Amino acid sequence: MSGFTAGGNLDGAWVLTRLVWDFTLSRWQRGTGWVNFAEWAPGRFQCREDLVFAGNTARRMTLWDVSADRIDIHYADGYPLVGLDLSLMPSKGEHLCGEDLYRARLKPVDAMRFLLGWRVTGPRKNYAMVTDYRRMAR
């Protein structure tokens, strides 16, 4: 995927828009905010999201290990969230959390924009989410 090579153009500030469809409540929720990807080692990024969502502010930290053909996303504590094979587009991955299944799909738009979607199903969760990442001007 263009733009996701180690040390590539992921580093820096991005604007995000997140849409979530809650199947249980039959409603959309929308969030907007900023993301900063800070490269702390070659191909390793700390991702900090600051988001206003449904009237509340939220911050989330994840770790992204990026190579030419793969992205592995981890929670801030290092626990694996999902691995995405970049040789297949759109890239897909899954993560089982207890009995809830998280299915991820990453789709590049261009070097300045990508989409990361999730479909989450299980006894505790039932929603679809897509986040649109757009690089901020440098």
PDB file of C-alpha atoms in Angstrom:
ATOM      1  CA  MET A   1       0.000   0.000   0.000  1.00  0.00           C
ATOM      2  CA  SER A   2       1.517   3.282  -1.036  1.00  0.00           C
ATOM      3  CA  GLY A   3       2.363   5.428   1.977  1.00  0.00           C
ATOM      4  CA  PHE A   4       2.664   2.590   4.503  1.00  0.00           C
ATOM      5  CA  THR A   5       6.293   1.614   4.140  1.00  0.00           C
ATOM      6  CA  ALA A   6       8.587   1.756   7.140  1.00  0.00           C
ATOM      7  CA  GLY A   7       9.534   5.376   7.690  1.00  0.00           C
ATOM      8  CA  GLY A   8       7.138   6.387   4.915  1.00  0.00           C
ATOM      9  CA  ASN A   9       4.560   9.117   4.980  1.00  0.00           C
ATOM     10  CA  LEU A  10       2.451   7.809   7.871  1.00  0.00           C
ATOM     11  CA  ASP A  11       4.458   9.943  10.332  1.00  0.00           C
ATOM     12  CA  GLY A  12       2.743  13.187  11.354  1.00  0.00           C
ATOM     13  CA  ALA A  13      -0.686  14.707  11.870  1.00  0.00           C
ATOM     14  CA  TRP A  14      -3.925  13.487  10.294  1.00  0.00           C
ATOM     15  CA  VAL A  15      -7.569  14.597  10.514  1.00  0.00           C
ATOM     16  CA  LEU A  16     -10.068  11.840  11.201  1.00  0.00           C
ATOM     17  CA  THR A  17     -13.786  11.406  10.762  1.00  0.00           C
ATOM     18  CA  ARG A  18     -15.389   8.360  12.374  1.00  0.00           C
ATOM     19  CA  LEU A  19     -18.870   7.004  11.671  1.00  0.00           C
ATOM     20  CA  VAL A  20     -20.384   4.245  13.803  1.00  0.00           C
ATOM     21  CA  TRP A  21     -23.608   2.374  13.093  1.00  0.00           C
ATOM     22  CA  ASP A  22     -24.984   0.773  16.250  1.00  0.00           C
ATOM     23  CA  PHE A  23     -27.126  -2.172  15.125  1.00  0.00           C
ATOM     24  CA  THR A  24     -28.658  -2.559  18.594  1.00  0.00           C
ATOM     25  CA  LEU A  25     -29.844   1.061  18.806  1.00  0.00           C
ATOM     26  CA  SER A  26     -30.364   1.500  15.027  1.00  0.00           C
ATOM     27  CA  ARG A  27     -28.539   4.810  14.917  1.00  0.00           C
ATOM     28  CA  TRP A  28     -25.466   6.549  13.545  1.00  0.00           C
ATOM     29  CA  GLN A  29     -22.907   8.373  15.638  1.00  0.00           C
ATOM     30  CA  ARG A  30     -20.219  10.637  14.213  1.00  0.00           C
ATOM     31  CA  GLY A  31     -16.910  11.744  15.642  1.00  0.00           C
ATOM     32  CA  THR A  32     -14.207  14.084  14.421  1.00  0.00           C
ATOM     33  CA  GLY A  33     -10.711  14.762  15.607  1.00  0.00           C
ATOM     34  CA  TRP A  34      -7.004  14.464  15.021  1.00  0.00           C
ATOM     35  CA  VAL A  35      -4.462  11.692  14.944  1.00  0.00           C
ATOM     36  CA  ASN A  36      -0.728  11.981  15.380  1.00  0.00           C
ATOM     37  CA  PHE A  37       1.521   9.145  14.224  1.00  0.00           C
ATOM     38  CA  ALA A  38       4.949   9.540  15.872  1.00  0.00           C
ATOM     39  CA  GLU A  39       7.682   7.245  14.579  1.00  0.00           C
ATOM     40  CA  TRP A  40       9.793   6.146  17.553  1.00  0.00           C
ATOM     41  CA  ALA A  41      11.787   3.446  15.729  1.00  0.00           C
ATOM     42  CA  PRO A  42      11.992   2.537  12.030  1.00  0.00           C
ATOM     43  CA  GLY A  43       8.505   1.394  11.009  1.00  0.00           C
ATOM     44  CA  ARG A  44       7.117   1.696  14.565  1.00  0.00           C
ATOM     45  CA  PHE A  45       4.570   4.388  15.277  1.00  0.00           C
ATOM     46  CA  GLN A  46       2.750   5.560  18.368  1.00  0.00           C
ATOM     47  CA  CYS A  47      -0.734   6.633  17.281  1.00  0.00           C
ATOM     48  CA  ARG A  48      -2.580   9.147  19.469  1.00  0.00           C
ATOM     49  CA  GLU A  49      -6.208   9.915  18.597  1.00  0.00           C
ATOM     50  CA  ASP A  50      -8.016  12.905  20.071  1.00  0.00           C
ATOM     51  CA  LEU A  51     -11.688  12.745  19.194  1.00  0.00           C
ATOM     52  CA  VAL A  52     -14.989  14.478  19.908  1.00  0.00           C
ATOM     53  CA  PHE A  53     -17.599  11.768  19.677  1.00  0.00           C
ATOM     54  CA  ALA A  54     -21.289  12.025  20.556  1.00  0.00           C
ATOM     55  CA  GLY A  55     -20.565  15.208  22.507  1.00  0.00           C
ATOM     56  CA  ASN A  56     -17.736  13.678  24.545  1.00  0.00           C
ATOM     57  CA  THR A  57     -13.984  13.930  24.162  1.00  0.00           C
ATOM     58  CA  ALA A  58     -11.860  10.817  24.002  1.00  0.00           C
ATOM     59  CA  ARG A  59      -8.193   9.941  23.627  1.00  0.00           C
ATOM     60  CA  ARG A  60      -6.865   6.599  22.474  1.00  0.00           C
ATOM     61  CA  MET A  61      -3.312   5.368  22.051  1.00  0.00           C
ATOM     62  CA  THR A  62      -2.301   2.464  19.822  1.00  0.00           C
ATOM     63  CA  LEU A  63       0.989   1.181  18.433  1.00  0.00           C
ATOM     64  CA  TRP A  64       1.413   0.496  14.708  1.00  0.00           C
ATOM     65  CA  ASP A  65       4.203  -1.745  13.402  1.00  0.00           C
ATOM     66  CA  VAL A  66       4.473  -1.050   9.682  1.00  0.00           C
ATOM     67  CA  SER A  67       6.446  -2.793   6.951  1.00  0.00           C
ATOM     68  CA  ALA A  68       6.135  -2.865   3.178  1.00  0.00           C
ATOM     69  CA  ASP A  69       3.607  -5.729   3.286  1.00  0.00           C
ATOM     70  CA  ARG A  70       2.014  -5.653   6.759  1.00  0.00           C
ATOM     71  CA  ILE A  71       0.583  -3.472   9.522  1.00  0.00           C
ATOM     72  CA  ASP A  72       0.213  -4.867  13.033  1.00  0.00           C
ATOM     73  CA  ILE A  73      -1.849  -2.664  15.342  1.00  0.00           C
ATOM     74  CA  HIS A  74      -1.494  -3.095  19.106  1.00  0.00           C
ATOM     75  CA  TYR A  75      -3.190  -1.544  22.106  1.00  0.00           C
ATOM     76  CA  ALA A  76      -1.035   0.938  24.055  1.00  0.00           C
ATOM     77  CA  ASP A  77       0.027  -1.848  26.444  1.00  0.00           C
ATOM     78  CA  GLY A  78       1.366  -3.885  23.506  1.00  0.00           C
ATOM     79  CA  TYR A  79      -1.481  -6.424  23.387  1.00  0.00           C
ATOM     80  CA  PRO A  80      -2.258  -7.292  19.726  1.00  0.00           C
ATOM     81  CA  LEU A  81      -5.381  -5.770  18.186  1.00  0.00           C
ATOM     82  CA  VAL A  82      -5.173  -6.786  14.513  1.00  0.00           C
ATOM     83  CA  GLY A  83      -2.728  -7.674  11.764  1.00  0.00           C
ATOM     84  CA  LEU A  84      -3.344  -6.519   8.197  1.00  0.00           C
ATOM     85  CA  ASP A  85      -1.699  -8.073   5.129  1.00  0.00           C
ATOM     86  CA  LEU A  86      -0.940  -5.169   2.785  1.00  0.00           C
ATOM     87  CA  SER A  87      -0.279  -7.434  -0.193  1.00  0.00           C
ATOM     88  CA  LEU A  88      -4.075  -7.823  -0.478  1.00  0.00           C
ATOM     89  CA  MET A  89      -6.222  -4.767  -1.091  1.00  0.00           C
ATOM     90  CA  PRO A  90      -8.373  -4.001   0.629  1.00  0.00           C
ATOM     91  CA  SER A  91      -6.394  -5.480   3.485  1.00  0.00           C
ATOM     92  CA  LYS A  92      -8.352  -7.516   6.036  1.00  0.00           C
ATOM     93  CA  GLY A  93      -7.732  -8.885   9.525  1.00  0.00           C
ATOM     94  CA  GLU A  94      -9.601 -10.315  12.513  1.00  0.00           C
ATOM     95  CA  HIS A  95      -9.277 -10.202  16.281  1.00  0.00           C
ATOM     96  CA  LEU A  96     -11.278 -12.219  18.808  1.00  0.00           C
ATOM     97  CA  CYS A  97     -11.797 -10.431  22.131  1.00  0.00           C
ATOM     98  CA  GLY A  98     -13.580 -12.841  24.433  1.00  0.00           C
ATOM     99  CA  GLU A  99     -16.641 -13.826  22.407  1.00  0.00           C
ATOM    100  CA  ASP A 100     -16.693 -10.613  20.346  1.00  0.00           C
ATOM    101  CA  LEU A 101     -15.183 -10.793  16.851  1.00  0.00           C
ATOM    102  CA  TYR A 102     -13.537  -7.682  15.392  1.00  0.00           C
ATOM    103  CA  ARG A 103     -13.121  -7.732  11.598  1.00  0.00           C
ATOM    104  CA  ALA A 104     -10.937  -4.955  10.184  1.00  0.00           C
ATOM    105  CA  ARG A 105     -10.613  -3.722   6.619  1.00  0.00           C
ATOM    106  CA  LEU A 106      -8.061  -1.153   5.504  1.00  0.00           C
ATOM    107  CA  LYS A 107      -8.476   0.585   2.159  1.00  0.00           C
ATOM    108  CA  PRO A 108      -5.991   3.098   0.787  1.00  0.00           C
ATOM    109  CA  VAL A 109      -7.426   6.014  -1.144  1.00  0.00           C
ATOM    110  CA  ASP A 110      -4.097   7.668  -1.961  1.00  0.00           C
ATOM    111  CA  ALA A 111      -0.875   8.629  -0.120  1.00  0.00           C
ATOM    112  CA  MET A 112      -2.819  11.338   1.737  1.00  0.00           C
ATOM    113  CA  ARG A 113      -5.872   9.327   2.789  1.00  0.00           C
ATOM    114  CA  PHE A 114      -6.934   5.869   3.947  1.00  0.00           C
ATOM    115  CA  LEU A 115     -10.027   4.232   5.437  1.00  0.00           C
ATOM    116  CA  LEU A 116     -10.046   1.759   8.321  1.00  0.00           C
ATOM    117  CA  GLY A 117     -13.346  -0.045   8.857  1.00  0.00           C
ATOM    118  CA  TRP A 118     -14.473  -2.448  11.578  1.00  0.00           C
ATOM    119  CA  ARG A 119     -17.420  -4.823  11.881  1.00  0.00           C
ATOM    120  CA  VAL A 120     -17.783  -6.006  15.454  1.00  0.00           C
ATOM    121  CA  THR A 121     -20.176  -8.806  16.408  1.00  0.00           C
ATOM    122  CA  GLY A 122     -20.726 -10.875  19.500  1.00  0.00           C
ATOM    123  CA  PRO A 123     -22.808 -11.170  22.630  1.00  0.00           C
ATOM    124  CA  ARG A 124     -21.668  -7.768  23.946  1.00  0.00           C
ATOM    125  CA  LYS A 125     -21.182  -5.758  20.755  1.00  0.00           C
ATOM    126  CA  ASN A 126     -22.870  -5.250  17.401  1.00  0.00           C
ATOM    127  CA  TYR A 127     -21.639  -2.281  15.387  1.00  0.00           C
ATOM    128  CA  ALA A 128     -19.903  -1.171  12.197  1.00  0.00           C
ATOM    129  CA  MET A 129     -17.359   1.638  12.216  1.00  0.00           C
ATOM    130  CA  VAL A 130     -15.329   3.397   9.544  1.00  0.00           C
ATOM    131  CA  THR A 131     -12.611   5.956  10.161  1.00  0.00           C
ATOM    132  CA  ASP A 132     -11.464   8.248   7.365  1.00  0.00           C
ATOM    133  CA  TYR A 133      -7.845   9.394   7.887  1.00  0.00           C
ATOM    134  CA  ARG A 134      -6.688  12.451   5.884  1.00  0.00           C
ATOM    135  CA  ARG A 135      -3.187  13.845   6.158  1.00  0.00           C
ATOM    136  CA  MET A 136      -2.998  17.414   7.441  1.00  0.00           C
ATOM    137  CA  ALA A 137      -0.956  19.837   5.348  1.00  0.00           C
ATOM    138  CA  ARG A 138       2.645  19.987   6.521  1.00  0.00           C
TER     139      ARG A 138
END
